[in-house]
Amino acid sequence: MGTGTRLILGVVNLLLYLRLCASAEHCPGEIMPPELEGPESGSVYISPNDVFFMSSVVHSFLSTVQPNPFPKDLFIQLLNSTDITSKTTITQVLRYELGFLVCVAIGILYILLMPLIGLCFACCRCCGNCGGYMYQKQTKSINCRRRCFYWITFLITIFILAGNVCMFLSNTYTHENMSTAPGEFNNSLKNLQSYVNTIPKQIDQVLNESFVIVDNVTYNIKEIGPLLGSDIQRGLEGVIIPALDSAAGMAQIHQNTSLLLYTLNATQKDLDLLDSNLTRVKNHINMTLHNPGCKQCAHLQSDLDRLSLGASINLSSLSTLQSAVDQANEIDLNAQIQKGKDFLENIPETVTNATTDSVQKVQQDLQTIKRQISGVTRDIPLDQLNEFSNTLSGVQEDTQKYTPTIDMAERIRWIIAIVLCCLILLVVVCNLLGLVFGPAGLAPRKDPTDRSSTANCGGLFLMTGVGFSFLFSWIFMIIVLILFVVGGNMYTLVCVPWKSQELFQLIDTPGVIPGFQLSQSLGLTTKLTISDVYNDCEINKSLWDTLHLEEIINLNDYLNVSKYTGNVQEALKSSNVTLPTIVLLDSKTQKQLRRFSATASSVNTSSIMQQEITLSATNLSYFADKLDSLANTQSGTVRTELKNEANDLRFIQDQFNSIIKPQLMVLHSEIEGFSQIVSHINGTVENLLEKLNSAQDFLNNNTTQTVKSKLIDFVDCQIGAFTTLAEWANQTITEQVGRCGPVAVTVNSVENLLCSQLVDSLNAFWFSLGWCMVFLIPSIIFSVKLAKFYRRMKYRDEFLNDIMMSPIPRVTLKPQ
């Protein structure tokens, strides 16, 4: 998870916490603070402490040359002394630099003697001495001596070649470091500047998060009606809603019973109408059957007498129930249920009206808290951070400005170093060619005056290497001496004390840097040193702990919100939140409910259902068919009348089927439902009345306590938000804001850039060059001695079979 995502989630957690803070049920005890924004860190390359194997060797050599501890007191004396040329001061400096002075003396001796010896050697050889006399006496040990000189020269050349290779490698490493040094230095400064610029942002972030908390508490206080009212509603709903739901169920029973009675009455009216029509048709049929013209009609008279709709519904037993339902409808149970619901729904508005004055006062106190918290930034020295950031920007611009010049100088240095390396390589190549060509063309038994050109060429190569050595070695030693003094003292006086923090202690010493005193600059009473700051930053402590800001900033004074939250708590708790009294069901309503239940339970629903079943079996069509059969045996007017009367009966039957039967089906379903209800209606009513009485008792006895408890929980939750805010802000500012690990990283990267990359590579170069200079001396000696074994001699000397033959005295062989 990235930093931006963690920050968004943290803010969401805070908002959710404060949004739900109105209910103690959803009021968490701890805020999960968001992670602070960190500085944008660029890439910082930290090279190894050693440049291949050379650094440890050079460090060991310099430690031997300069075994003295860091001269802190001498530096202070030099900085505070008005006369640095005094004998005492110079003596102390020379005593400290004794090791370097000895090496410098040796180097100067080398610089003076090498050209002088080379000049003398050249003049001596021109005079025929120092091996310039082209005669070699043949002895028994000549071959052994030649081999001995050969291998010594070979080993010395290998040593010089090793030093030369180290010169090439250290020069390449130095070139790479110098090419990247400006960029790495700028990256280090950029990281430090990013850290400095992040500190105000982190402080603003803490303040903004604090403001979010204050604003959300302000919103909660402003919306205390809906929030606290909803909480009070939840406290009362558990008792009132079940009672109102039971009352609503009883109201539904009233309605269903009223609907049943209405259906019965409607069905009875339709039956009465059909029965009237049927009576009229029966009278007509009776007159037709008694018509003298009707033949054999008397046998239908008995069937006509039995002709009816089957039965009617006897509603006399339901008159008492109808009366009870009418009286129940008069009390309007639904209206009383709605009154209870309105009581609950109006609680938020009641709370709002009761806390209007308190809310206005509390909002003023909350704005005071907000201004108090914002005052933290006044005492934090952010202006000094801005000035330091501007200084870093200026240094970066200067570095970029001079980078081309540095690159050009480094290019020239690299070319000069390559030339030096190549000149040393030239001596090595001459020696190696001499060591190759000399043995290749040498015939040990052959007369020295008859040596081959190959062997002679090998000897000349060796002497050429000697000549180059005499010619350039003293110049190389001057370079070694200069780089040794500069690089060696940089290592012993800067890098070593920097690593051991003795350099920081020197800077902390009063008077070393005029006007610089870290504790006084920050206004601290505690002694604060750069070493302390560096060590704290090494473990990534906060800026508050590192700089001991508690001595100049009284954070508790800004974050002590209890003096304001007390007013908030008192104002809210003193609010007179009083709910109106309410009677859910009065005694008259309860009496009517009991009368209704008693009446409904006494209704004989089985008798009504039996009447409905009998009525449903009504069939007039069978008698209409008999009339049709009888009409077929008649003629004239009687025939027509019988046919018409049969059709009238079928029409009545159709009316019964289309109107009465659907009503009877509905009525059957309603009666079945009613019969199920009346079987336990007494228990239902008693259960309802028990719930209502329990709810009424709760309202009468516990409403005030519930309101007071919810109000206290709400207020305590808001106050808890401020307490948590103060703790979080205090902890964040003192433990997280400005963690100065990037400062230590920047210091370490600059130290690594200067010492591990530049100074060590520079020291490795002069050490490699000095190594070569040391081995040039034995190289000259043994190359001169070995060359005579390969060069062609001008004068002969014989040594055959252990008998020396010298026909001419040696003194006569010398040139005149």
mmCIF file with all atom_site columns, C-alpha atoms in Angstrom, residues 553-699:
data_model
loop_
_atom_site.group_PDB
_atom_site.id
_atom_site.type_symbol
_atom_site.label_atom_id
_atom_site.label_alt_id
_atom_site.label_comp_id
_atom_site.label_asym_id
_atom_site.label_entity_id
_atom_site.label_seq_id
_atom_site.pdbx_PDB_ins_code
_atom_site.Cartn_x
_atom_site.Cartn_y
_atom_site.Cartn_z
_atom_site.occupancy
_atom_site.B_iso_or_equiv
_atom_site.pdbx_formal_charge
_atom_site.auth_seq_id
_atom_site.auth_comp_id
_atom_site.auth_asym_id
_atom_site.auth_atom_id
_atom_site.pdbx_PDB_model_num
ATOM 1   C CA . ILE A 1 553 ? 7.165    25.070  22.923  1.00 0.00 ? 553 ILE A CA 1
ATOM 2   C CA . ASN A 1 554 ? 4.577    24.258  25.569  1.00 0.00 ? 554 ASN A CA 1
ATOM 3   C CA . LEU A 1 555 ? 2.606    21.784  23.500  1.00 0.00 ? 555 LEU A CA 1
ATOM 4   C CA . ASN A 1 556 ? 0.263    20.904  26.358  1.00 0.00 ? 556 ASN A CA 1
ATOM 5   C CA . ASP A 1 557 ? -0.828   24.518  26.535  1.00 0.00 ? 557 ASP A CA 1
ATOM 6   C CA . TYR A 1 558 ? -2.079   24.351  22.944  1.00 0.00 ? 558 TYR A CA 1
ATOM 7   C CA . LEU A 1 559 ? -3.503   20.863  23.093  1.00 0.00 ? 559 LEU A CA 1
ATOM 8   C CA . ASN A 1 560 ? -5.071   21.152  26.547  1.00 0.00 ? 560 ASN A CA 1
ATOM 9   C CA . VAL A 1 561 ? -8.666   21.413  25.351  1.00 0.00 ? 561 VAL A CA 1
ATOM 10  C CA . SER A 1 562 ? -10.150  20.306  28.687  1.00 0.00 ? 562 SER A CA 1
ATOM 11  C CA . LYS A 1 563 ? -10.702  23.913  29.759  1.00 0.00 ? 563 LYS A CA 1
ATOM 12  C CA . TYR A 1 564 ? -13.013  24.337  26.773  1.00 0.00 ? 564 TYR A CA 1
ATOM 13  C CA . THR A 1 565 ? -14.511  20.855  26.683  1.00 0.00 ? 565 THR A CA 1
ATOM 14  C CA . GLY A 1 566 ? -15.714  21.363  30.257  1.00 0.00 ? 566 GLY A CA 1
ATOM 15  C CA . ASN A 1 567 ? -17.877  24.245  29.048  1.00 0.00 ? 567 ASN A CA 1
ATOM 16  C CA . VAL A 1 568 ? -19.095  22.118  26.156  1.00 0.00 ? 568 VAL A CA 1
ATOM 17  C CA . GLN A 1 569 ? -19.947  19.257  28.478  1.00 0.00 ? 569 GLN A CA 1
ATOM 18  C CA . GLU A 1 570 ? -21.726  21.476  30.962  1.00 0.00 ? 570 GLU A CA 1
ATOM 19  C CA . ALA A 1 571 ? -23.719  23.325  28.291  1.00 0.00 ? 571 ALA A CA 1
ATOM 20  C CA . LEU A 1 572 ? -24.951  20.163  26.622  1.00 0.00 ? 572 LEU A CA 1
ATOM 21  C CA . LYS A 1 573 ? -25.738  18.225  29.789  1.00 0.00 ? 573 LYS A CA 1
ATOM 22  C CA . SER A 1 574 ? -27.695  21.154  31.159  1.00 0.00 ? 574 SER A CA 1
ATOM 23  C CA . SER A 1 575 ? -30.019  21.120  28.160  1.00 0.00 ? 575 SER A CA 1
ATOM 24  C CA . ASN A 1 576 ? -33.598  20.503  29.262  1.00 0.00 ? 576 ASN A CA 1
ATOM 25  C CA . VAL A 1 577 ? -34.605  17.729  26.864  1.00 0.00 ? 577 VAL A CA 1
ATOM 26  C CA . THR A 1 578 ? -38.126  16.702  27.984  1.00 0.00 ? 578 THR A CA 1
ATOM 27  C CA . LEU A 1 579 ? -40.420  14.471  25.973  1.00 0.00 ? 579 LEU A CA 1
ATOM 28  C CA . PRO A 1 580 ? -44.204  15.079  26.091  1.00 0.00 ? 580 PRO A CA 1
ATOM 29  C CA . THR A 1 581 ? -46.386  12.631  28.002  1.00 0.00 ? 581 THR A CA 1
ATOM 30  C CA . ILE A 1 582 ? -48.455  10.207  25.961  1.00 0.00 ? 582 ILE A CA 1
ATOM 31  C CA . VAL A 1 583 ? -51.173  7.657   26.697  1.00 0.00 ? 583 VAL A CA 1
ATOM 32  C CA . LEU A 1 584 ? -50.963  4.823   24.216  1.00 0.00 ? 584 LEU A CA 1
ATOM 33  C CA . LEU A 1 585 ? -54.481  3.393   24.920  1.00 0.00 ? 585 LEU A CA 1
ATOM 34  C CA . ASP A 1 586 ? -56.955  4.876   27.385  1.00 0.00 ? 586 ASP A CA 1
ATOM 35  C CA . SER A 1 587 ? -59.237  2.806   29.630  1.00 0.00 ? 587 SER A CA 1
ATOM 36  C CA . LYS A 1 588 ? -62.266  3.269   27.365  1.00 0.00 ? 588 LYS A CA 1
ATOM 37  C CA . THR A 1 589 ? -60.369  1.804   24.418  1.00 0.00 ? 589 THR A CA 1
ATOM 38  C CA . GLN A 1 590 ? -59.174  -1.114  26.483  1.00 0.00 ? 590 GLN A CA 1
ATOM 39  C CA . LYS A 1 591 ? -62.778  -1.744  27.648  1.00 0.00 ? 591 LYS A CA 1
ATOM 40  C CA . GLN A 1 592 ? -64.053  -1.753  24.072  1.00 0.00 ? 592 GLN A CA 1
ATOM 41  C CA . LEU A 1 593 ? -61.295  -4.159  23.014  1.00 0.00 ? 593 LEU A CA 1
ATOM 42  C CA . ARG A 1 594 ? -62.281  -6.588  25.768  1.00 0.00 ? 594 ARG A CA 1
ATOM 43  C CA . ARG A 1 595 ? -66.011  -6.310  24.818  1.00 0.00 ? 595 ARG A CA 1
ATOM 44  C CA . PHE A 1 596 ? -65.144  -6.890  21.161  1.00 0.00 ? 596 PHE A CA 1
ATOM 45  C CA . SER A 1 597 ? -63.068  -9.965  21.978  1.00 0.00 ? 597 SER A CA 1
ATOM 46  C CA . ALA A 1 598 ? -65.818  -11.402 24.213  1.00 0.00 ? 598 ALA A CA 1
ATOM 47  C CA . THR A 1 599 ? -68.482  -10.821 21.547  1.00 0.00 ? 599 THR A CA 1
ATOM 48  C CA . ALA A 1 600 ? -66.365  -12.171 18.702  1.00 0.00 ? 600 ALA A CA 1
ATOM 49  C CA . SER A 1 601 ? -65.486  -15.332 20.599  1.00 0.00 ? 601 SER A CA 1
ATOM 50  C CA . SER A 1 602 ? -69.212  -16.074 21.181  1.00 0.00 ? 602 SER A CA 1
ATOM 51  C CA . VAL A 1 603 ? -70.122  -15.996 17.465  1.00 0.00 ? 603 VAL A CA 1
ATOM 52  C CA . ASN A 1 604 ? -71.204  -19.416 16.103  1.00 0.00 ? 604 ASN A CA 1
ATOM 53  C CA . THR A 1 605 ? -69.296  -19.404 12.860  1.00 0.00 ? 605 THR A CA 1
ATOM 54  C CA . SER A 1 606 ? -70.121  -23.062 12.138  1.00 0.00 ? 606 SER A CA 1
ATOM 55  C CA . SER A 1 607 ? -73.872  -22.216 11.866  1.00 0.00 ? 607 SER A CA 1
ATOM 56  C CA . ILE A 1 608 ? -73.150  -19.395 9.447   1.00 0.00 ? 608 ILE A CA 1
ATOM 57  C CA . MET A 1 609 ? -70.905  -21.643 7.354   1.00 0.00 ? 609 MET A CA 1
ATOM 58  C CA . GLN A 1 610 ? -73.622  -24.337 7.277   1.00 0.00 ? 610 GLN A CA 1
ATOM 59  C CA . GLN A 1 611 ? -76.165  -21.777 6.036   1.00 0.00 ? 611 GLN A CA 1
ATOM 60  C CA . GLU A 1 612 ? -73.693  -20.672 3.382   1.00 0.00 ? 612 GLU A CA 1
ATOM 61  C CA . ILE A 1 613 ? -73.173  -24.271 2.256   1.00 0.00 ? 613 ILE A CA 1
ATOM 62  C CA . THR A 1 614 ? -76.941  -24.918 2.059   1.00 0.00 ? 614 THR A CA 1
ATOM 63  C CA . LEU A 1 615 ? -77.480  -21.710 0.135   1.00 0.00 ? 615 LEU A CA 1
ATOM 64  C CA . SER A 1 616 ? -74.738  -22.608 -2.296  1.00 0.00 ? 616 SER A CA 1
ATOM 65  C CA . ALA A 1 617 ? -76.666  -25.815 -3.232  1.00 0.00 ? 617 ALA A CA 1
ATOM 66  C CA . THR A 1 618 ? -79.674  -23.848 -4.615  1.00 0.00 ? 618 THR A CA 1
ATOM 67  C CA . ASN A 1 619 ? -80.815  -25.180 -8.038  1.00 0.00 ? 619 ASN A CA 1
ATOM 68  C CA . LEU A 1 620 ? -83.907  -23.778 -9.871  1.00 0.00 ? 620 LEU A CA 1
ATOM 69  C CA . SER A 1 621 ? -83.087  -25.295 -13.221 1.00 0.00 ? 621 SER A CA 1
ATOM 70  C CA . TYR A 1 622 ? -84.523  -28.727 -12.375 1.00 0.00 ? 622 TYR A CA 1
ATOM 71  C CA . PHE A 1 623 ? -88.028  -27.221 -11.927 1.00 0.00 ? 623 PHE A CA 1
ATOM 72  C CA . ALA A 1 624 ? -87.646  -25.126 -15.101 1.00 0.00 ? 624 ALA A CA 1
ATOM 73  C CA . ASP A 1 625 ? -86.981  -28.386 -16.991 1.00 0.00 ? 625 ASP A CA 1
ATOM 74  C CA . LYS A 1 626 ? -90.216  -29.860 -15.587 1.00 0.00 ? 626 LYS A CA 1
ATOM 75  C CA . LEU A 1 627 ? -92.113  -26.797 -16.738 1.00 0.00 ? 627 LEU A CA 1
ATOM 76  C CA . ASP A 1 628 ? -90.616  -27.185 -20.231 1.00 0.00 ? 628 ASP A CA 1
ATOM 77  C CA . SER A 1 629 ? -91.721  -30.820 -20.313 1.00 0.00 ? 629 SER A CA 1
ATOM 78  C CA . LEU A 1 630 ? -95.185  -29.860 -19.139 1.00 0.00 ? 630 LEU A CA 1
ATOM 79  C CA . ALA A 1 631 ? -95.362  -27.034 -21.705 1.00 0.00 ? 631 ALA A CA 1
ATOM 80  C CA . ASN A 1 632 ? -94.664  -29.490 -24.485 1.00 0.00 ? 632 ASN A CA 1
ATOM 81  C CA . THR A 1 633 ? -97.926  -31.300 -23.596 1.00 0.00 ? 633 THR A CA 1
ATOM 82  C CA . GLN A 1 634 ? -99.922  -28.085 -23.590 1.00 0.00 ? 634 GLN A CA 1
ATOM 83  C CA . SER A 1 635 ? -101.112 -25.774 -26.286 1.00 0.00 ? 635 SER A CA 1
ATOM 84  C CA . GLY A 1 636 ? -102.077 -22.205 -26.804 1.00 0.00 ? 636 GLY A CA 1
ATOM 85  C CA . THR A 1 637 ? -101.640 -19.624 -24.097 1.00 0.00 ? 637 THR A CA 1
ATOM 86  C CA . VAL A 1 638 ? -100.798 -22.160 -21.369 1.00 0.00 ? 638 VAL A CA 1
ATOM 87  C CA . ARG A 1 639 ? -97.931  -23.503 -23.407 1.00 0.00 ? 639 ARG A CA 1
ATOM 88  C CA . THR A 1 640 ? -96.497  -20.029 -23.894 1.00 0.00 ? 640 THR A CA 1
ATOM 89  C CA . GLU A 1 641 ? -96.874  -19.054 -20.247 1.00 0.00 ? 641 GLU A CA 1
ATOM 90  C CA . LEU A 1 642 ? -95.144  -22.217 -19.034 1.00 0.00 ? 642 LEU A CA 1
ATOM 91  C CA . LYS A 1 643 ? -92.234  -21.623 -21.413 1.00 0.00 ? 643 LYS A CA 1
ATOM 92  C CA . ASN A 1 644 ? -91.842  -18.031 -20.236 1.00 0.00 ? 644 ASN A CA 1
ATOM 93  C CA . GLU A 1 645 ? -92.009  -19.013 -16.581 1.00 0.00 ? 645 GLU A CA 1
ATOM 94  C CA . ALA A 1 646 ? -89.352  -21.722 -17.144 1.00 0.00 ? 646 ALA A CA 1
ATOM 95  C CA . ASN A 1 647 ? -87.081  -19.078 -18.693 1.00 0.00 ? 647 ASN A CA 1
ATOM 96  C CA . ASP A 1 648 ? -87.705  -16.749 -15.735 1.00 0.00 ? 648 ASP A CA 1
ATOM 97  C CA . LEU A 1 649 ? -86.571  -19.480 -13.362 1.00 0.00 ? 649 LEU A CA 1
ATOM 98  C CA . ARG A 1 650 ? -83.403  -20.077 -15.383 1.00 0.00 ? 650 ARG A CA 1
ATOM 99  C CA . PHE A 1 651 ? -82.698  -16.295 -15.377 1.00 0.00 ? 651 PHE A CA 1
ATOM 100 C CA . ILE A 1 652 ? -82.997  -16.190 -11.573 1.00 0.00 ? 652 ILE A CA 1
ATOM 101 C CA . GLN A 1 653 ? -80.655  -19.194 -11.387 1.00 0.00 ? 653 GLN A CA 1
ATOM 102 C CA . ASP A 1 654 ? -78.152  -17.398 -13.634 1.00 0.00 ? 654 ASP A CA 1
ATOM 103 C CA . GLN A 1 655 ? -78.376  -14.308 -11.426 1.00 0.00 ? 655 GLN A CA 1
ATOM 104 C CA . PHE A 1 656 ? -77.726  -16.496 -8.414  1.00 0.00 ? 656 PHE A CA 1
ATOM 105 C CA . ASN A 1 657 ? -74.718  -18.130 -10.048 1.00 0.00 ? 657 ASN A CA 1
ATOM 106 C CA . SER A 1 658 ? -73.197  -14.878 -11.258 1.00 0.00 ? 658 SER A CA 1
ATOM 107 C CA . ILE A 1 659 ? -73.880  -12.695 -8.208  1.00 0.00 ? 659 ILE A CA 1
ATOM 108 C CA . ILE A 1 660 ? -74.546  -14.748 -5.128  1.00 0.00 ? 660 ILE A CA 1
ATOM 109 C CA . LYS A 1 661 ? -72.148  -17.643 -5.619  1.00 0.00 ? 661 LYS A CA 1
ATOM 110 C CA . PRO A 1 662 ? -68.955  -15.463 -5.937  1.00 0.00 ? 662 PRO A CA 1
ATOM 111 C CA . GLN A 1 663 ? -70.057  -13.604 -2.830  1.00 0.00 ? 663 GLN A CA 1
ATOM 112 C CA . LEU A 1 664 ? -70.612  -16.882 -1.058  1.00 0.00 ? 664 LEU A CA 1
ATOM 113 C CA . MET A 1 665 ? -67.098  -18.005 -1.984  1.00 0.00 ? 665 MET A CA 1
ATOM 114 C CA . VAL A 1 666 ? -65.586  -14.809 -0.589  1.00 0.00 ? 666 VAL A CA 1
ATOM 115 C CA . LEU A 1 667 ? -67.811  -15.070 2.411   1.00 0.00 ? 667 LEU A CA 1
ATOM 116 C CA . HIS A 1 668 ? -66.690  -18.644 2.968   1.00 0.00 ? 668 HIS A CA 1
ATOM 117 C CA . SER A 1 669 ? -63.011  -17.582 2.990   1.00 0.00 ? 669 SER A CA 1
ATOM 118 C CA . GLU A 1 670 ? -63.683  -14.672 5.335   1.00 0.00 ? 670 GLU A CA 1
ATOM 119 C CA . ILE A 1 671 ? -65.686  -16.819 7.712   1.00 0.00 ? 671 ILE A CA 1
ATOM 120 C CA . GLU A 1 672 ? -62.889  -19.390 7.840   1.00 0.00 ? 672 GLU A CA 1
ATOM 121 C CA . GLY A 1 673 ? -60.359  -16.649 8.624   1.00 0.00 ? 673 GLY A CA 1
ATOM 122 C CA . PHE A 1 674 ? -62.658  -15.129 11.217  1.00 0.00 ? 674 PHE A CA 1
ATOM 123 C CA . SER A 1 675 ? -63.250  -18.508 12.840  1.00 0.00 ? 675 SER A CA 1
ATOM 124 C CA . GLN A 1 676 ? -59.455  -18.943 13.243  1.00 0.00 ? 676 GLN A CA 1
ATOM 125 C CA . ILE A 1 677 ? -59.146  -15.482 14.813  1.00 0.00 ? 677 ILE A CA 1
ATOM 126 C CA . VAL A 1 678 ? -62.035  -15.784 17.252  1.00 0.00 ? 678 VAL A CA 1
ATOM 127 C CA . SER A 1 679 ? -60.633  -19.051 18.581  1.00 0.00 ? 679 SER A CA 1
ATOM 128 C CA . HIS A 1 680 ? -57.805  -17.178 20.373  1.00 0.00 ? 680 HIS A CA 1
ATOM 129 C CA . ILE A 1 681 ? -58.941  -13.559 20.184  1.00 0.00 ? 681 ILE A CA 1
ATOM 130 C CA . ASN A 1 682 ? -59.253  -13.294 23.950  1.00 0.00 ? 682 ASN A CA 1
ATOM 131 C CA . GLY A 1 683 ? -55.580  -14.255 24.377  1.00 0.00 ? 683 GLY A CA 1
ATOM 132 C CA . THR A 1 684 ? -54.582  -11.824 21.612  1.00 0.00 ? 684 THR A CA 1
ATOM 133 C CA . VAL A 1 685 ? -56.371  -8.925  23.264  1.00 0.00 ? 685 VAL A CA 1
ATOM 134 C CA . GLU A 1 686 ? -54.912  -9.735  26.653  1.00 0.00 ? 686 GLU A CA 1
ATOM 135 C CA . ASN A 1 687 ? -51.418  -9.988  25.174  1.00 0.00 ? 687 ASN A CA 1
ATOM 136 C CA . LEU A 1 688 ? -51.943  -6.640  23.442  1.00 0.00 ? 688 LEU A CA 1
ATOM 137 C CA . LEU A 1 689 ? -53.153  -4.968  26.614  1.00 0.00 ? 689 LEU A CA 1
ATOM 138 C CA . GLU A 1 690 ? -50.221  -6.452  28.552  1.00 0.00 ? 690 GLU A CA 1
ATOM 139 C CA . LYS A 1 691 ? -47.714  -5.045  26.051  1.00 0.00 ? 691 LYS A CA 1
ATOM 140 C CA . LEU A 1 692 ? -49.440  -1.673  25.998  1.00 0.00 ? 692 LEU A CA 1
ATOM 141 C CA . ASN A 1 693 ? -49.517  -1.453  29.797  1.00 0.00 ? 693 ASN A CA 1
ATOM 142 C CA . SER A 1 694 ? -45.845  -2.453  29.952  1.00 0.00 ? 694 SER A CA 1
ATOM 143 C CA . ALA A 1 695 ? -44.935  0.157   27.336  1.00 0.00 ? 695 ALA A CA 1
ATOM 144 C CA . GLN A 1 696 ? -47.022  2.757   29.153  1.00 0.00 ? 696 GLN A CA 1
ATOM 145 C CA . ASP A 1 697 ? -45.275  1.977   32.437  1.00 0.00 ? 697 ASP A CA 1
ATOM 146 C CA . PHE A 1 698 ? -41.893  2.284   30.726  1.00 0.00 ? 698 PHE A CA 1
ATOM 147 C CA . LEU A 1 699 ? -42.856  5.648   29.237  1.00 0.00 ? 699 LEU A CA 1
#
